[in-house]
Amino acid sequence: MTESDGPDGLPARRLLLVHAHPDDESINNGATMAKYAAEGAHVTLVTCTLGEEGEVVPPELAHLTSDRDNILGEHRIGELAAAMRELGVTDHRFLGGPGLYRDSGMMGAPQNERPDCFWQADLDEAAGHLVAVIREVRPQVMVAYDPNGGYGHPDHIQAHRVAMLAADLAAEPGFRPDLGAPHAIAKVYWNCVPRSAAEEGFARLRAAGSNTGFAGVASMADVPGVVDDDEATVAVDGSAYVGRKAAAMRAHATQIVVDGPFFALSNDLGQPLFAVEYYRMVRGHQPAGRAGDLFAGTEV
Ligand SMILES: [Zn+2]
């Protein structure tokens, strides 16, 4: 099903998500992406790096890492494509093309200093690549990270900066007219998890106890973007799509192990896998009360 009553033959509802590494989209927004894609909205994912510096969970793939064969980035292009098939999302791109910006590693790592890493990127240049996408797909809604990138990873912080700058520049007629007609994004959200939802998830996880196969349980600090409940403006109920979200997360097999309603990253500490995904609106008009739709209040 495709909506086709928007301008220039575009689907009526258009959602853009900006992420740092392959896997972030499925963990944060997998159910949301599957839901809107299934409903006929145009969903565009822009991923800023290939995640070359990630750790690898399966021992048989451990040779892919940057300190060994250094081909994890290429491998993760395939994982991301498989995840997008699970979510029904056909428009996924890498910022400026695959491999233009390299994963910067964790904050303080020597990889932060590499001239080709995303952390060292020229902001205007990186934003320009995103402006081209914004002016092409003309989204009403953009989802990005908060200024701390959710949890302080340099690529997540940089993805926030690039997304917010690009949203401004895309609307300015004077900026790079060669990149298309100006477009103002009606609503901008940052990913978040309300504290009570995170606490409830960890309570479920502790109750499951040794029934999960993980080495231990993560802490609240491991959940990106935890906010006070009243800051979570929109709750997208993705319950009908949580199976697709889990399948997409499994497609990122070097990064994630899924076990029922829980998952773990390379530290093997269990975290809740959220069926309801939350968003904090930072730009746009919001109808009263917590909405269930990212497009609420936009004229579509
Ligand atoms: Zn990431």
mmCIF file of C-alpha atoms and ligand atoms in Angstrom:
data_model
loop_
_atom_site.group_PDB
_atom_site.id
_atom_site.type_symbol
_atom_site.label_atom_id
_atom_site.label_comp_id
_atom_site.label_asym_id
_atom_site.label_seq_id
_atom_site.Cartn_x
_atom_site.Cartn_y
_atom_site.Cartn_z
ATOM 1 C CA MET A 1 0.000 0.000 0.000
ATOM 2 C CA THR A 2 1.406 3.361 -0.975
ATOM 3 C CA GLU A 3 -0.023 6.775 -0.336
ATOM 4 C CA SER A 4 0.323 8.953 -3.415
ATOM 5 C CA ASP A 5 -1.540 12.176 -2.784
ATOM 6 C CA GLY A 6 1.446 14.252 -1.773
ATOM 7 C CA PRO A 7 3.317 16.794 -3.894
ATOM 8 C CA ASP A 8 5.282 15.558 -6.888
ATOM 9 C CA GLY A 9 3.760 12.088 -6.590
ATOM 10 C CA LEU A 10 5.376 11.555 -3.182
ATOM 11 C CA PRO A 11 3.452 9.611 -0.532
ATOM 12 C CA ALA A 12 1.383 11.936 1.650
ATOM 13 C CA ARG A 13 3.302 11.209 4.859
ATOM 14 C CA ARG A 14 7.093 11.296 4.829
ATOM 15 C CA LEU A 15 9.318 10.409 7.758
ATOM 16 C CA LEU A 16 13.091 10.902 7.913
ATOM 17 C CA LEU A 17 15.290 9.260 10.529
ATOM 18 C CA VAL A 18 18.949 10.150 11.053
ATOM 19 C CA HIS A 19 21.169 7.612 12.782
ATOM 20 C CA ALA A 20 24.846 7.162 13.548
ATOM 21 C CA HIS A 21 25.477 3.457 12.891
ATOM 22 C CA PRO A 22 23.698 0.506 11.311
ATOM 23 C CA ASP A 23 21.606 -1.071 14.135
ATOM 24 C CA ASP A 24 20.687 2.184 15.914
ATOM 25 C CA GLU A 25 17.577 2.522 13.748
ATOM 26 C CA SER A 26 16.267 -0.942 14.567
ATOM 27 C CA ILE A 27 16.947 -0.637 18.306
ATOM 28 C CA ASN A 28 15.425 2.838 18.636
ATOM 29 C CA ASN A 29 12.760 3.002 15.937
ATOM 30 C CA GLY A 30 12.285 -0.460 14.406
ATOM 31 C CA ALA A 31 8.603 -0.769 15.296
ATOM 32 C CA THR A 32 7.889 2.824 14.277
ATOM 33 C CA MET A 33 9.588 2.386 10.904
ATOM 34 C CA ALA A 34 7.762 -0.889 10.203
ATOM 35 C CA LYS A 35 4.421 0.628 11.208
ATOM 36 C CA TYR A 36 4.661 3.737 9.059
ATOM 37 C CA ALA A 37 6.079 1.817 6.094
ATOM 38 C CA ALA A 38 3.208 -0.698 6.335
ATOM 39 C CA GLU A 39 0.723 2.168 6.432
ATOM 40 C CA GLY A 40 2.119 3.564 3.185
ATOM 41 C CA ALA A 41 4.173 6.449 4.521
ATOM 42 C CA HIS A 42 7.527 7.078 2.884
ATOM 43 C CA VAL A 43 10.225 6.211 5.401
ATOM 44 C CA THR A 44 13.769 7.406 4.722
ATOM 45 C CA LEU A 45 16.713 6.302 6.834
ATOM 46 C CA VAL A 46 20.031 8.138 6.673
ATOM 47 C CA THR A 47 22.876 6.378 8.468
ATOM 48 C CA CYS A 48 25.993 8.491 8.995
ATOM 49 C CA THR A 49 28.710 5.814 9.268
ATOM 50 C CA LEU A 50 29.164 2.118 8.541
ATOM 51 C CA GLY A 51 29.895 1.292 12.188
ATOM 52 C CA GLU A 52 33.431 0.139 11.349
ATOM 53 C CA GLU A 53 34.601 0.346 14.964
ATOM 54 C CA GLY A 54 31.897 -1.829 16.460
ATOM 55 C CA GLU A 55 32.640 -4.939 18.463
ATOM 56 C CA VAL A 56 31.463 -8.285 17.120
ATOM 57 C CA VAL A 57 29.358 -10.774 19.046
ATOM 58 C CA PRO A 58 29.596 -14.100 17.115
ATOM 59 C CA PRO A 59 33.081 -15.618 17.536
ATOM 60 C CA GLU A 60 33.092 -16.873 13.932
ATOM 61 C CA LEU A 61 32.798 -13.263 12.714
ATOM 62 C CA ALA A 62 35.320 -11.794 15.169
ATOM 63 C CA HIS A 63 37.886 -11.449 12.367
ATOM 64 C CA LEU A 64 35.837 -8.623 10.793
ATOM 65 C CA THR A 65 36.793 -6.007 13.407
ATOM 66 C CA SER A 66 38.908 -2.928 12.710
ATOM 67 C CA ASP A 67 41.910 -4.328 14.612
ATOM 68 C CA ARG A 68 41.882 -7.508 12.509
ATOM 69 C CA ASP A 69 40.564 -7.693 8.898
ATOM 70 C CA ASN A 70 38.927 -4.241 9.164
ATOM 71 C CA ILE A 71 35.977 -5.162 6.957
ATOM 72 C CA LEU A 72 33.187 -4.775 9.495
ATOM 73 C CA GLY A 73 31.806 -1.704 7.704
ATOM 74 C CA GLU A 74 31.207 -3.574 4.445
ATOM 75 C CA HIS A 75 29.637 -6.429 6.369
ATOM 76 C CA ARG A 76 27.297 -4.083 8.205
ATOM 77 C CA ILE A 77 26.019 -2.620 4.910
ATOM 78 C CA GLY A 78 24.565 -6.081 4.292
ATOM 79 C CA GLU A 79 23.182 -6.345 7.813
ATOM 80 C CA LEU A 80 21.448 -3.000 7.449
ATOM 81 C CA ALA A 81 19.947 -3.991 4.092
ATOM 82 C CA ALA A 82 18.597 -7.192 5.653
ATOM 83 C CA ALA A 83 17.152 -5.235 8.578
ATOM 84 C CA MET A 84 15.409 -2.826 6.202
ATOM 85 C CA ARG A 85 13.834 -5.763 4.375
ATOM 86 C CA GLU A 86 12.409 -6.926 7.716
ATOM 87 C CA LEU A 87 10.993 -3.459 8.378
ATOM 88 C CA GLY A 88 9.668 -2.957 4.840
ATOM 89 C CA VAL A 89 11.779 0.171 4.380
ATOM 90 C CA THR A 90 13.187 0.630 0.880
ATOM 91 C CA ASP A 91 14.770 4.081 1.134
ATOM 92 C CA HIS A 92 17.938 3.790 3.173
ATOM 93 C CA ARG A 93 21.085 5.736 2.482
ATOM 94 C CA PHE A 94 24.457 6.530 3.978
ATOM 95 C CA LEU A 95 25.275 10.190 4.564
ATOM 96 C CA GLY A 96 27.207 11.348 1.495
ATOM 97 C CA GLY A 97 27.461 7.726 0.294
ATOM 98 C CA PRO A 98 28.663 4.536 2.007
ATOM 99 C CA GLY A 99 32.007 4.892 3.748
ATOM 100 C CA LEU A 100 32.391 8.675 3.350
ATOM 101 C CA TYR A 101 32.345 9.120 7.137
ATOM 102 C CA ARG A 102 34.039 6.535 9.278
ATOM 103 C CA ASP A 103 32.866 5.383 12.701
ATOM 104 C CA SER A 104 34.711 7.458 15.354
ATOM 105 C CA GLY A 105 34.779 4.814 18.084
ATOM 106 C CA MET A 106 33.833 5.516 21.683
ATOM 107 C CA MET A 107 34.552 8.946 23.237
ATOM 108 C CA GLY A 108 38.272 9.318 23.948
ATOM 109 C CA ALA A 109 39.343 6.481 21.650
ATOM 110 C CA PRO A 110 42.301 7.218 19.336
ATOM 111 C CA GLN A 111 39.949 6.685 16.362
ATOM 112 C CA ASN A 112 38.329 10.038 17.328
ATOM 113 C CA GLU A 113 41.411 11.703 15.791
ATOM 114 C CA ARG A 114 41.265 10.039 12.366
ATOM 115 C CA PRO A 115 40.706 12.729 9.727
ATOM 116 C CA ASP A 116 38.109 10.580 7.943
ATOM 117 C CA CYS A 117 36.014 9.865 11.048
ATOM 118 C CA PHE A 118 32.573 11.403 11.500
ATOM 119 C CA TRP A 119 33.630 13.213 14.674
ATOM 120 C CA GLN A 120 36.138 15.205 12.600
ATOM 121 C CA ALA A 121 33.675 15.946 9.792
ATOM 122 C CA ASP A 122 33.137 19.490 8.617
ATOM 123 C CA LEU A 123 29.632 20.224 9.914
ATOM 124 C CA ASP A 124 28.471 22.373 6.999
ATOM 125 C CA GLU A 125 29.679 19.831 4.487
ATOM 126 C CA ALA A 126 28.059 16.900 6.319
ATOM 127 C CA ALA A 127 24.828 18.862 6.754
ATOM 128 C CA GLY A 128 24.869 19.672 3.044
ATOM 129 C CA HIS A 129 24.641 15.964 2.230
ATOM 130 C CA LEU A 130 21.571 15.725 4.452
ATOM 131 C CA VAL A 131 20.019 18.902 3.031
ATOM 132 C CA ALA A 132 20.043 17.213 -0.380
ATOM 133 C CA VAL A 133 18.037 14.304 1.043
ATOM 134 C CA ILE A 134 15.614 16.592 2.922
ATOM 135 C CA ARG A 135 14.911 18.666 -0.181
ATOM 136 C CA GLU A 136 14.401 15.514 -2.225
ATOM 137 C CA VAL A 137 12.034 13.557 0.045
ATOM 138 C CA ARG A 138 10.522 16.628 1.784
ATOM 139 C CA PRO A 139 9.665 14.979 5.116
ATOM 140 C CA GLN A 140 7.084 16.469 7.472
ATOM 141 C CA VAL A 141 8.757 14.646 10.363
ATOM 142 C CA MET A 142 12.398 14.121 11.296
ATOM 143 C CA VAL A 143 13.639 11.891 14.098
ATOM 144 C CA ALA A 144 17.132 12.456 15.475
ATOM 145 C CA TYR A 145 19.084 12.175 18.742
ATOM 146 C CA ASP A 146 19.221 14.627 21.611
ATOM 147 C CA PRO A 147 22.309 16.886 21.960
ATOM 148 C CA ASN A 148 24.139 14.205 23.962
ATOM 149 C CA GLY A 149 23.401 11.667 21.236
ATOM 150 C CA GLY A 150 21.379 9.698 23.779
ATOM 151 C CA TYR A 151 24.454 8.350 25.524
ATOM 152 C CA GLY A 152 27.515 10.408 24.607
ATOM 153 C CA HIS A 153 28.933 8.456 21.666
ATOM 154 C CA PRO A 154 30.771 10.921 19.385
ATOM 155 C CA ASP A 155 28.983 9.705 16.241
ATOM 156 C CA HIS A 156 25.591 10.070 17.926
ATOM 157 C CA ILE A 157 26.431 13.598 19.105
ATOM 158 C CA GLN A 158 27.638 14.479 15.614
ATOM 159 C CA ALA A 159 24.520 12.934 14.038
ATOM 160 C CA HIS A 160 22.435 15.228 16.266
ATOM 161 C CA ARG A 161 24.426 18.297 15.191
ATOM 162 C CA VAL A 162 24.265 17.430 11.510
ATOM 163 C CA ALA A 163 20.533 16.646 11.596
ATOM 164 C CA MET A 164 19.571 19.859 13.402
ATOM 165 C CA LEU A 165 21.804 22.028 11.218
ATOM 166 C CA ALA A 166 20.520 20.366 8.047
ATOM 167 C CA ALA A 167 16.904 20.921 9.126
ATOM 168 C CA ASP A 168 17.659 24.654 9.414
ATOM 169 C CA LEU A 169 19.654 24.921 6.214
ATOM 170 C CA ALA A 170 17.161 22.928 4.135
ATOM 171 C CA ALA A 171 14.540 25.607 4.822
ATOM 172 C CA GLU A 172 16.793 28.504 3.810
ATOM 173 C CA PRO A 173 16.249 29.559 0.194
ATOM 174 C CA GLY A 174 19.732 31.051 0.058
ATOM 175 C CA PHE A 175 21.539 27.865 1.064
ATOM 176 C CA ARG A 176 22.847 25.767 -1.823
ATOM 177 C CA PRO A 177 19.970 26.250 -4.299
ATOM 178 C CA ASP A 178 21.701 23.576 -6.373
ATOM 179 C CA LEU A 179 20.474 21.018 -3.787
ATOM 180 C CA GLY A 180 16.791 21.601 -4.531
ATOM 181 C CA ALA A 181 13.906 23.813 -3.486
ATOM 182 C CA PRO A 182 13.843 24.823 0.184
ATOM 183 C CA HIS A 183 11.849 22.629 2.538
ATOM 184 C CA ALA A 184 10.864 23.250 6.158
ATOM 185 C CA ILE A 185 10.356 20.118 8.288
ATOM 186 C CA ALA A 186 7.136 20.597 10.272
ATOM 187 C CA LYS A 187 8.065 18.444 13.273
ATOM 188 C CA VAL A 188 11.400 17.413 14.734
ATOM 189 C CA TYR A 189 11.681 14.787 17.455
ATOM 190 C CA TRP A 190 14.495 13.361 19.511
ATOM 191 C CA ASN A 191 14.503 9.694 20.481
ATOM 192 C CA CYS A 192 13.819 9.136 24.150
ATOM 193 C CA VAL A 193 12.660 6.572 26.707
ATOM 194 C CA PRO A 194 10.477 7.754 29.599
ATOM 195 C CA ARG A 195 11.993 6.774 32.922
ATOM 196 C CA SER A 196 8.935 4.780 33.998
ATOM 197 C CA ALA A 197 8.986 2.738 30.761
ATOM 198 C CA ALA A 198 12.660 1.937 31.244
ATOM 199 C CA GLU A 199 12.081 0.978 34.882
ATOM 200 C CA GLU A 200 9.145 -1.226 33.924
ATOM 201 C CA GLY A 201 11.260 -2.908 31.242
ATOM 202 C CA PHE A 202 14.067 -3.658 33.658
ATOM 203 C CA ALA A 203 11.562 -4.990 36.203
ATOM 204 C CA ARG A 204 10.330 -7.455 33.560
ATOM 205 C CA LEU A 205 13.896 -8.394 32.797
ATOM 206 C CA ARG A 206 14.791 -9.003 36.434
ATOM 207 C CA ALA A 207 11.606 -11.044 36.849
ATOM 208 C CA ALA A 208 12.669 -13.222 33.913
ATOM 209 C CA GLY A 209 15.969 -13.706 35.741
ATOM 210 C CA SER A 210 17.954 -16.727 34.659
ATOM 211 C CA ASN A 211 15.398 -17.542 31.952
ATOM 212 C CA THR A 212 17.316 -15.190 29.682
ATOM 213 C CA GLY A 213 20.615 -16.333 28.217
ATOM 214 C CA PHE A 214 22.523 -13.156 29.037
ATOM 215 C CA ALA A 215 25.481 -12.809 31.381
ATOM 216 C CA GLY A 216 23.713 -10.119 33.383
ATOM 217 C CA VAL A 217 21.352 -7.176 33.312
ATOM 218 C CA ALA A 218 22.270 -3.744 31.959
ATOM 219 C CA SER A 219 21.548 -0.611 33.984
ATOM 220 C CA MET A 220 19.334 2.376 33.278
ATOM 221 C CA ALA A 221 22.505 4.232 32.250
ATOM 222 C CA ASP A 222 22.840 1.840 29.306
ATOM 223 C CA VAL A 223 19.498 2.980 27.880
ATOM 224 C CA PRO A 224 19.995 6.008 25.598
ATOM 225 C CA GLY A 225 17.844 9.087 26.032
ATOM 226 C CA VAL A 226 16.062 8.357 29.324
ATOM 227 C CA VAL A 227 13.903 11.382 30.211
ATOM 228 C CA ASP A 228 11.275 12.371 32.754
ATOM 229 C CA ASP A 229 7.934 10.942 31.654
ATOM 230 C CA ASP A 230 6.348 14.275 30.798
ATOM 231 C CA GLU A 231 9.098 15.030 28.271
ATOM 232 C CA ALA A 232 8.064 12.100 26.070
ATOM 233 C CA THR A 233 5.625 13.836 23.745
ATOM 234 C CA VAL A 234 4.662 10.945 21.494
ATOM 235 C CA ALA A 235 4.333 7.223 22.189
ATOM 236 C CA VAL A 236 4.133 5.112 19.040
ATOM 237 C CA ASP A 237 2.520 1.791 19.897
ATOM 238 C CA GLY A 238 4.433 -0.646 17.719
ATOM 239 C CA SER A 239 3.089 -3.783 19.410
ATOM 240 C CA ALA A 240 1.803 -5.147 16.095
ATOM 241 C CA TYR A 241 5.270 -4.714 14.598
ATOM 242 C CA VAL A 242 7.499 -5.830 17.455
ATOM 243 C CA GLY A 243 8.176 -9.137 15.682
ATOM 244 C CA ARG A 244 9.514 -7.211 12.714
ATOM 245 C CA LYS A 245 11.580 -5.032 15.006
ATOM 246 C CA ALA A 246 13.093 -8.114 16.656
ATOM 247 C CA ALA A 247 13.825 -9.629 13.224
ATOM 248 C CA ALA A 248 15.507 -6.396 12.108
ATOM 249 C CA MET A 249 17.609 -6.362 15.266
ATOM 250 C CA ARG A 250 18.576 -9.994 14.641
ATOM 251 C CA ALA A 251 19.679 -9.014 11.129
ATOM 252 C CA HIS A 252 22.393 -6.951 12.829
ATOM 253 C CA ALA A 253 23.901 -10.223 13.903
ATOM 254 C CA THR A 254 27.400 -8.898 14.582
ATOM 255 C CA GLN A 255 25.973 -6.412 17.078
ATOM 256 C CA ILE A 256 22.861 -7.738 18.779
ATOM 257 C CA VAL A 257 21.514 -10.900 20.388
ATOM 258 C CA VAL A 258 17.730 -10.970 20.787
ATOM 259 C CA ASP A 259 16.049 -13.211 23.345
ATOM 260 C CA GLY A 260 12.262 -12.813 23.398
ATOM 261 C CA PRO A 261 11.349 -9.320 24.635
ATOM 262 C CA PHE A 262 14.969 -8.617 25.612
ATOM 263 C CA PHE A 263 18.256 -8.062 23.815
ATOM 264 C CA ALA A 264 21.943 -7.602 24.508
ATOM 265 C CA LEU A 265 24.811 -5.824 22.779
ATOM 266 C CA SER A 266 28.420 -7.037 22.838
ATOM 267 C CA ASN A 267 28.602 -6.619 26.636
ATOM 268 C CA ASP A 268 26.037 -9.472 26.941
ATOM 269 C CA LEU A 269 23.970 -7.480 29.435
ATOM 270 C CA GLY A 270 20.206 -7.803 28.920
ATOM 271 C CA GLN A 271 18.046 -4.790 28.075
ATOM 272 C CA PRO A 272 14.327 -4.525 27.414
ATOM 273 C CA LEU A 273 13.243 -4.498 23.775
ATOM 274 C CA PHE A 274 10.561 -1.825 23.634
ATOM 275 C CA ALA A 275 7.368 -2.386 21.628
ATOM 276 C CA VAL A 276 6.278 1.177 22.342
ATOM 277 C CA GLU A 277 8.760 3.743 21.065
ATOM 278 C CA TYR A 278 8.893 7.269 22.459
ATOM 279 C CA TYR A 279 9.715 10.647 21.033
ATOM 280 C CA ARG A 280 10.314 14.087 22.439
ATOM 281 C CA MET A 281 9.061 16.859 20.172
ATOM 282 C CA VAL A 282 11.474 19.750 19.911
ATOM 283 C CA ARG A 283 9.988 21.627 16.948
ATOM 284 C CA GLY A 284 6.446 21.868 15.673
ATOM 285 C CA HIS A 285 2.879 22.047 16.841
ATOM 286 C CA GLN A 286 1.639 19.397 19.239
ATOM 287 C CA PRO A 287 -2.043 18.715 19.972
ATOM 288 C CA ALA A 288 -2.846 18.486 23.691
ATOM 289 C CA GLY A 289 -1.961 15.273 25.481
ATOM 290 C CA ARG A 290 0.556 12.623 24.539
ATOM 291 C CA ALA A 291 -0.065 11.735 20.909
ATOM 292 C CA GLY A 292 0.327 8.310 19.370
ATOM 293 C CA ASP A 293 1.272 9.609 15.955
ATOM 294 C CA LEU A 294 4.450 11.404 14.925
ATOM 295 C CA PHE A 295 2.479 13.258 12.255
ATOM 296 C CA ALA A 296 -0.149 14.585 14.700
ATOM 297 C CA GLY A 297 -0.621 18.290 14.093
ATOM 298 C CA THR A 298 0.890 18.293 10.614
ATOM 299 C CA GLU A 299 -1.313 19.156 7.673
ATOM 300 C CA VAL A 300 -1.418 15.874 5.784
HETATM 301 ZN ZN ZN B 1 25.286 3.848 17.383
#
